Tab-separated table of C-alpha atoms in Angstrom:
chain	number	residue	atom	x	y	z
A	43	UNK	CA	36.710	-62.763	-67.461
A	44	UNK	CA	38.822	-59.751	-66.623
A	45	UNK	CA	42.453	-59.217	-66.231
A	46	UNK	CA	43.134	-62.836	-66.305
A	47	UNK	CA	40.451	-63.273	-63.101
A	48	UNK	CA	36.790	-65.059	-63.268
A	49	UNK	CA	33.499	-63.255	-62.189
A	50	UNK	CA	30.179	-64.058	-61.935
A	51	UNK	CA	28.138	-61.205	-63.210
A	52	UNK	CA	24.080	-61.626	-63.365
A	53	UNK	CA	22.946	-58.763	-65.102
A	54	UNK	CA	19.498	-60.157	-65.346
A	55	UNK	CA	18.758	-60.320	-61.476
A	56	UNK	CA	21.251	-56.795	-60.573
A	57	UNK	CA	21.671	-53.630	-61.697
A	58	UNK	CA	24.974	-53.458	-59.751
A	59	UNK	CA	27.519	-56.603	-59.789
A	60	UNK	CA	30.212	-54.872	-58.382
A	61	UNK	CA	32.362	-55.145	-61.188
A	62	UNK	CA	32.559	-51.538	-62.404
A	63	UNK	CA	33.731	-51.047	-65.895
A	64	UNK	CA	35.049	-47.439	-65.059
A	65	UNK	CA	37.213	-49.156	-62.022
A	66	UNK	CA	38.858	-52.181	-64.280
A	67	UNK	CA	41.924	-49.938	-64.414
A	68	UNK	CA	41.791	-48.732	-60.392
A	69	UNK	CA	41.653	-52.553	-59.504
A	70	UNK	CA	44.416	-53.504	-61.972
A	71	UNK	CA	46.647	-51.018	-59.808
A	72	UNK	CA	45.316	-52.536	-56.676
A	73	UNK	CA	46.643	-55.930	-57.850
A	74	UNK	CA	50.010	-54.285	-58.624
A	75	UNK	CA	50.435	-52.608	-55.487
A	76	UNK	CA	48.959	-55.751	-53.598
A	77	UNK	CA	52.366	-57.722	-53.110
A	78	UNK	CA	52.945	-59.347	-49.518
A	79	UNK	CA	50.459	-56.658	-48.337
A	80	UNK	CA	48.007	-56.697	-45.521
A	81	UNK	CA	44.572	-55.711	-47.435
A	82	UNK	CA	41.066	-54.266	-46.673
A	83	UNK	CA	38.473	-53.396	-49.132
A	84	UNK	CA	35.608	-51.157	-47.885
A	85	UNK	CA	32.343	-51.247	-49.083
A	86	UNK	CA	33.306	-54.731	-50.795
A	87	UNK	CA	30.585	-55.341	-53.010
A	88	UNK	CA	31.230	-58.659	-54.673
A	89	UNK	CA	34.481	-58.725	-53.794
A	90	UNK	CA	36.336	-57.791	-57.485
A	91	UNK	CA	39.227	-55.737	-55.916
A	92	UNK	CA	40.009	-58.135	-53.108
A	93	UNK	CA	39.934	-61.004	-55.793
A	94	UNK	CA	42.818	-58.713	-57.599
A	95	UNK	CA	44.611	-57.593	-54.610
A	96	UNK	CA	45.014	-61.740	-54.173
A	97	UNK	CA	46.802	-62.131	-57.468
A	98	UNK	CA	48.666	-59.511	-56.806
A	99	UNK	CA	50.250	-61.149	-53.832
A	100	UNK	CA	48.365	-59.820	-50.790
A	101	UNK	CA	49.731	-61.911	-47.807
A	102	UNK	CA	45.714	-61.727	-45.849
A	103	UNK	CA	42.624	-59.550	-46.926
A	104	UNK	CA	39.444	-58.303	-44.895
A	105	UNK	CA	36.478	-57.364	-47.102
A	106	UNK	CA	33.614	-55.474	-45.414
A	107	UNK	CA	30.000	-55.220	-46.865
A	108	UNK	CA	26.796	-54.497	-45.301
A	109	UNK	CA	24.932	-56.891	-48.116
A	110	UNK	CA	24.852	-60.830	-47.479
A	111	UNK	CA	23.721	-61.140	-50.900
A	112	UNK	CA	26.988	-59.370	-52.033
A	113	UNK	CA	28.580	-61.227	-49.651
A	114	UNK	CA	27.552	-64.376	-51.018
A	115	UNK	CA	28.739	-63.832	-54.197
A	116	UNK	CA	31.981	-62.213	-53.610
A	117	UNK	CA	33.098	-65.786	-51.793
A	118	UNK	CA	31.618	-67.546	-55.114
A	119	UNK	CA	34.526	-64.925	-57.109
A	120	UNK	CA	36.643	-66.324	-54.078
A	121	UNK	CA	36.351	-69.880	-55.067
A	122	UNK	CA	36.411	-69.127	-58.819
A	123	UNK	CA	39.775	-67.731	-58.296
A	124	UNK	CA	41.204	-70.186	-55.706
A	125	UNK	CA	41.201	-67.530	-53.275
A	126	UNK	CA	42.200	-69.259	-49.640
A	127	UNK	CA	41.504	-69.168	-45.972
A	128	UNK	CA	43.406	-65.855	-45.510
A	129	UNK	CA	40.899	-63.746	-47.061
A	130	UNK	CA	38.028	-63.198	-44.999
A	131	UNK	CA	34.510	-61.536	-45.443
A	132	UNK	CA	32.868	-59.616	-42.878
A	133	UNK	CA	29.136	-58.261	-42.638
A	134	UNK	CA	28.606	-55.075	-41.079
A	135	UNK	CA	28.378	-51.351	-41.636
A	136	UNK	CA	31.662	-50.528	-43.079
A	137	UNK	CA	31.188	-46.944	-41.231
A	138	UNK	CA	30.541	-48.523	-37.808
A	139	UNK	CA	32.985	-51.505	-38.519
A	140	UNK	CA	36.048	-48.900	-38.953
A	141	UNK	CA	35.476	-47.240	-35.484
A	142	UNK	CA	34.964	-50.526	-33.426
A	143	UNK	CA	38.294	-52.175	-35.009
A	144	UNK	CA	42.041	-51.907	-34.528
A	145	UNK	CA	43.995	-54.647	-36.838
A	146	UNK	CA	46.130	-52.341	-39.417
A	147	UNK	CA	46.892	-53.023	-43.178
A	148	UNK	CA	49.385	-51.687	-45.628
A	149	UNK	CA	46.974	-51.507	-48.427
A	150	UNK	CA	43.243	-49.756	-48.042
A	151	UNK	CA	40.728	-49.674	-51.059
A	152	UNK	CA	38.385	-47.622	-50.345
A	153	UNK	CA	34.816	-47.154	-52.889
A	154	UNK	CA	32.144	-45.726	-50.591
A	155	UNK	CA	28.721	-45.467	-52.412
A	156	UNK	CA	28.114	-41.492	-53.366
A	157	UNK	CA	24.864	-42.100	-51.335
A	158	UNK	CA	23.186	-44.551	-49.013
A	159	UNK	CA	20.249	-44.886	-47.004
A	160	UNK	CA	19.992	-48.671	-46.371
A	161	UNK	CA	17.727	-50.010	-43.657
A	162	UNK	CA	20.343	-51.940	-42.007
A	163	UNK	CA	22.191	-48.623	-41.154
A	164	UNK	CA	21.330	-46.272	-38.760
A	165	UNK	CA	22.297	-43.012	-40.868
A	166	UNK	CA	22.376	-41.936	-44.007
A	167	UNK	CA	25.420	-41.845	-46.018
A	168	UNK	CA	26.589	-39.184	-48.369
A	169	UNK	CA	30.508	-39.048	-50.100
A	170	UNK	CA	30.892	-35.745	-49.816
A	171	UNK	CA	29.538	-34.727	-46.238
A	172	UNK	CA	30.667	-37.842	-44.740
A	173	UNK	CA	34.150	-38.670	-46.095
A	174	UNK	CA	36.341	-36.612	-44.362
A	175	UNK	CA	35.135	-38.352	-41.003
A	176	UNK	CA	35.261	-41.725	-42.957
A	177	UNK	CA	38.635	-41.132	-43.711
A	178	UNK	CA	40.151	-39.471	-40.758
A	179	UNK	CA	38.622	-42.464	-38.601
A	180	UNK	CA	40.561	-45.437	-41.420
A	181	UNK	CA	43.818	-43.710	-40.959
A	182	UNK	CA	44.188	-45.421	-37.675
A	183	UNK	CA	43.647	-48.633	-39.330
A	184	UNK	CA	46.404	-47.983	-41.964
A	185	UNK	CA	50.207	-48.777	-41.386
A	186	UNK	CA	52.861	-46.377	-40.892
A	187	UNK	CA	53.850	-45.995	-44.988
A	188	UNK	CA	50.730	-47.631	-45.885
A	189	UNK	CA	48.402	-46.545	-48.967
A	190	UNK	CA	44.355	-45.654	-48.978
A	191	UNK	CA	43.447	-45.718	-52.359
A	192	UNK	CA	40.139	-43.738	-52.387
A	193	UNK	CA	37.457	-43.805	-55.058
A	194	UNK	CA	34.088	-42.507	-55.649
A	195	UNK	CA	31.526	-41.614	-58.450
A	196	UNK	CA	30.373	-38.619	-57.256
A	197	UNK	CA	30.882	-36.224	-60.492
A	198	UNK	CA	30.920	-32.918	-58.371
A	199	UNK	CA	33.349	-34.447	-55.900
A	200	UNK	CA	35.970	-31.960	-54.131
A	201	UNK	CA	38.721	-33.292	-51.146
A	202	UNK	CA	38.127	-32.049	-48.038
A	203	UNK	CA	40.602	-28.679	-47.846
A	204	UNK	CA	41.232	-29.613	-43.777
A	205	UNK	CA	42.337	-33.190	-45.390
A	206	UNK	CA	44.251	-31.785	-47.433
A	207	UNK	CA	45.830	-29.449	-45.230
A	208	UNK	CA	47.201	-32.537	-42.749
A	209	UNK	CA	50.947	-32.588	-43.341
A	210	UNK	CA	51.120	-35.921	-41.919
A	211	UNK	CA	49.760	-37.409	-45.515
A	212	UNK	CA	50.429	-37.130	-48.705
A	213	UNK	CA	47.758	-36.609	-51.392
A	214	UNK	CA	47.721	-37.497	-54.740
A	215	UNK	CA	44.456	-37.391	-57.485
A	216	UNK	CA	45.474	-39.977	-59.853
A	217	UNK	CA	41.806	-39.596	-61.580
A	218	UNK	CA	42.792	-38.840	-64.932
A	219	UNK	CA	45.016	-42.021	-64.917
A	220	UNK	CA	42.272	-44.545	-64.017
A	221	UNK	CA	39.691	-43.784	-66.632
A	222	UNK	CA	39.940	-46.358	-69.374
A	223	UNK	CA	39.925	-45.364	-72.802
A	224	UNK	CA	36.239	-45.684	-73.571
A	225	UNK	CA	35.256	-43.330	-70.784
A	226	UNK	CA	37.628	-40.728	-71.516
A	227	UNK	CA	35.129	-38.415	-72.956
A	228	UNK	CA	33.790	-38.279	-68.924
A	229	UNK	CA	36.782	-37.307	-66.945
A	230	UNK	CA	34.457	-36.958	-64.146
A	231	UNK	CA	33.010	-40.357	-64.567
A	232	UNK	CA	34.604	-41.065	-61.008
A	233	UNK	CA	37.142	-39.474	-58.890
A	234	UNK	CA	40.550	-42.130	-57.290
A	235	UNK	CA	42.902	-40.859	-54.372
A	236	UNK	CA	46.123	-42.119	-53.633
A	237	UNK	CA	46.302	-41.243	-49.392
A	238	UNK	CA	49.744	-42.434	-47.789
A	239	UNK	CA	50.982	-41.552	-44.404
């Protein structure tokens, strides 16, 4: 249990369960933000944020992940959590999936992996070549006054300066704010982006 919500975690089968311990405080804020929102969550894993976004009032959700054994499990969290017909779960590339679709949402959450070379993709993924493009392309999908919260791991990570330059959004690095107190000896344990237009 976290934050009031129900999980299954097997930490005897994964190494990863999607449920990051450094991100309890980043999804908390999702589920605050959530209310009567449109949602997407990127790179879904097992479908923790969405399952916060819902108790936070999210009106419909979309949760993209290549895995189907993520997949799987995020619509077990679903059920756990009562979660109903209007949140749906999609399999594809979430880097493919962006440029090929044209609903928008209010509310983006955005965790890329800081690297990826998965055989069901046709590149290779890296955070901090890649996300400028990965960005630029999502900010079609996102509503006028609509927020991309943007998170990765990567320790070394710095915002693209072109990004930054675009005076069409607003940037704010609310790092320091989502790092729980027993990771606050690593401030760069992982990086989170508020992005609105």
């Amino acid at each position: 249990e976290e934050g009031g919500h129900t999980f299954r975690v097997n930490l005897n089968d994964y190494l990863d369960t999607g449920l990051f311990l450094d991100h309890r405080l980043t999804r908390a804020m999702l589920q605050k933000l959530a209310k009567g929102k449109r949602f997407l969550n990127l790179f879904a894993y097992t479908g923790t944020a969405t399952v916060y976004a819902a108790a936070g009032g999210a009106r419909s959700s979309v949760s993209v992940d290549l895995s189907t054994t993520y997949l799987d499990w995020a619509k077990e969290n679903f059920k756990l959590n009562g979660l109903d017909a209007n949140h749906e779960l999609i399999k594809a590339d979430c880097v493919k999936w962006i440029k090929n679709h044209d609903q928008r949402y209010d509310l983006i959450f955005l965790d890329p992996p800081t690297f990826s070379n998965s055989k069901s993709m046709d590149d290779s993924f890296n955070v901090q070549d890649d996300h400028a493009a990965l960005i630029s392309d999502l900010l079609r999908l996102l509503e006028k006054d609509g927020t991309l919260v943007f998170s990765n791991n990567f320790r070394g990570f710095k915002m693209d300066r072109q990004l930054l330059g675009d005076s069409r959004l607003r940037f704010e690095d609310i790092s320091a704010k989502t790092i729980p107190e027993d990771f606050k000896r690593n401030q760069k344990i992982h990086n989170v982006w508020l992005i609105t237009k």
